[in-house]
Coordinates of C-alpha atoms in Angstrom, one line a residue:
M250 CA 58.1 36.0 -44.6
R251 CA 60.0 34.2 -42.1
H252 CA 61.7 37.5 -41.0
I253 CA 58.3 39.1 -40.4
R254 CA 57.3 36.1 -38.3
I255 CA 60.4 36.5 -36.1
S256 CA 59.6 40.3 -35.7
E257 CA 56.0 39.5 -34.8
K258 CA 57.3 36.9 -32.4
R259 CA 59.6 39.4 -30.8
D260 CA 56.8 42.0 -30.5
E261 CA 54.6 39.3 -28.9
D262 CA 57.4 38.6 -26.4
E263 CA 57.9 42.2 -25.6
D264 CA 54.1 42.7 -25.1
A265 CA 54.1 39.6 -22.7
T266 CA 57.1 41.2 -20.8
E267 CA 55.4 44.5 -20.5
Q268 CA 52.2 42.7 -19.2
E269 CA 54.5 40.8 -16.7
S270 CA 56.1 44.1 -15.7
E271 CA 52.7 45.7 -15.1
T272 CA 51.6 42.8 -12.9
E273 CA 54.9 43.2 -11.0
A274 CA 54.2 46.8 -10.6
E275 CA 51.0 46.1 -8.9
E276 CA 52.7 43.5 -6.6
D277 CA 56.0 45.2 -6.0
P278 CA 56.4 48.8 -7.1
V279 CA 60.2 48.8 -6.3
A280 CA 60.8 45.8 -8.5
A281 CA 58.9 47.2 -11.3
R282 CA 60.9 50.5 -11.1
L283 CA 64.1 48.6 -11.2
N284 CA 63.0 46.4 -14.0
H285 CA 61.6 49.5 -15.9
T286 CA 64.9 51.2 -15.9
D287 CA 67.1 48.2 -16.4
P288 CA 69.2 49.0 -19.6
T289 CA 70.0 45.3 -20.1
A290 CA 66.2 44.3 -20.3
G291 CA 65.1 43.3 -23.8
D292 CA 66.8 43.5 -27.1
Q293 CA 68.1 47.0 -27.5
T294 CA 69.9 48.8 -30.3
R295 CA 73.0 50.9 -29.6
Q296 CA 71.0 53.9 -29.2
G297 CA 68.7 52.0 -26.8
C298 CA 71.7 51.0 -24.8
A299 CA 73.0 54.6 -24.6
E300 CA 69.5 55.7 -23.5
G301 CA 69.5 52.8 -20.9
N302 CA 73.0 53.8 -19.7
E303 CA 71.8 57.4 -19.3
A304 CA 68.8 56.1 -17.4
T305 CA 71.1 54.1 -15.2
R306 CA 73.3 57.0 -14.5
K307 CA 70.3 59.2 -13.5
R308 CA 69.1 56.4 -11.3
Q309 CA 72.4 56.1 -9.6
A310 CA 72.5 60.0 -9.2
R311 CA 69.2 59.8 -7.4
L312 CA 70.2 56.8 -5.2
N313 CA 73.7 58.3 -4.4
P314 CA 73.2 62.1 -4.1
P315 CA 76.2 64.3 -3.5
P316 CA 76.8 65.1 0.3
A317 CA 74.6 67.8 1.6
P318 CA 76.1 71.3 1.9
I319 CA 77.5 72.1 5.4
R320 CA 75.1 74.2 7.3
L321 CA 77.2 76.9 9.2
T322 CA 76.3 76.8 12.8
P323 CA 78.2 77.8 16.0
L324 CA 78.8 74.2 16.6
V325 CA 80.5 73.8 13.2
A326 CA 82.6 77.0 13.9
C327 CA 84.0 75.9 17.3
D328 CA 84.5 72.2 16.4
P329 CA 88.2 71.3 16.3
E330 CA 87.4 68.8 13.6
T331 CA 86.1 71.5 11.1
S332 CA 88.6 72.0 8.3
E333 CA 90.7 75.1 8.1
E334 CA 89.1 76.0 4.7
I335 CA 85.6 76.0 6.3
L336 CA 86.9 78.1 9.2
W337 CA 88.3 80.6 6.8
H338 CA 85.0 80.6 4.9
I339 CA 83.2 81.4 8.1
A340 CA 85.6 84.1 9.0
R341 CA 85.2 85.8 5.6
Y342 CA 81.4 85.3 5.0
A343 CA 79.7 84.7 8.4
P344 CA 80.4 87.5 10.7
T345 CA 78.0 86.4 13.3
L346 CA 79.9 83.1 13.7
R347 CA 83.4 84.6 13.9
K348 CA 83.2 84.7 17.7
W349 CA 82.7 80.9 17.7
V350 CA 85.8 80.5 15.5
V351 CA 87.8 82.3 18.3
A352 CA 86.6 79.5 20.7
N353 CA 87.9 76.8 18.3
T354 CA 91.2 75.3 19.6
A355 CA 92.2 74.5 16.0
A356 CA 91.9 78.0 14.8
S357 CA 95.4 79.3 13.6
P358 CA 97.0 82.4 14.8
L359 CA 96.7 83.9 11.3
L360 CA 93.0 83.2 11.2
L361 CA 92.5 84.8 14.7
E362 CA 94.3 87.8 13.5
Y363 CA 92.2 88.1 10.4
I364 CA 89.0 87.8 12.6
S365 CA 90.3 90.5 15.0
Q366 CA 90.8 92.8 12.1
Q367 CA 87.5 92.1 10.6
G368 CA 85.6 92.3 13.8
G369 CA 81.9 91.4 14.1
P370 CA 79.2 90.7 16.8
G371 CA 80.9 89.5 20.0
V372 CA 84.4 89.1 18.5
K373 CA 85.9 91.7 20.7
E374 CA 84.7 89.9 23.8
A375 CA 85.6 86.4 22.6
L376 CA 89.1 87.5 21.8
Q377 CA 89.4 89.2 25.2
M378 CA 88.3 86.0 26.9
L379 CA 90.8 83.9 24.9
L380 CA 93.6 86.3 25.8
D381 CA 92.6 86.2 29.6
V382 CA 92.6 82.4 29.5
L383 CA 96.0 82.4 27.7
E384 CA 97.4 84.8 30.3
E385 CA 96.0 83.0 33.3
P386 CA 98.9 80.4 33.6
R387 CA 101.4 83.2 33.6
H388 CA 99.6 85.0 36.5
S389 CA 99.5 81.8 38.5
E390 CA 103.2 81.2 37.9
R391 CA 104.0 84.7 39.0
K392 CA 102.0 84.3 42.3
A393 CA 103.7 81.0 43.0
R394 CA 107.1 82.7 42.9

């Protein structure tokens, strides 16, 4: 009999807690959401704890999403801070951005060679401008002599 009373008391306490949570939800929806998914709230079994931990992981995943994928733009292609891996990806899969990789001062000679072999819109002109700029100091040195 005593065990039943304890169970009934626990059920009454849980009902009171749920009513308090509903009142909090009306007052502060953010606090209610946090209390609702709190795995430590109430007396839980091992299964309940596992479900609570899963809820916590899902909540954390929503609060801390992975970084957004990089949107490939001309600015990314010509930015010297862009990683070599991304520049190679652009060279392989984004032919319209290859001319912008040519303008990137961090582009390696091997990458520029690959782009020159693959071609693409504006690549020939971009490479010609790059070669003209690289040749310019040599012309000025010859004129000075």
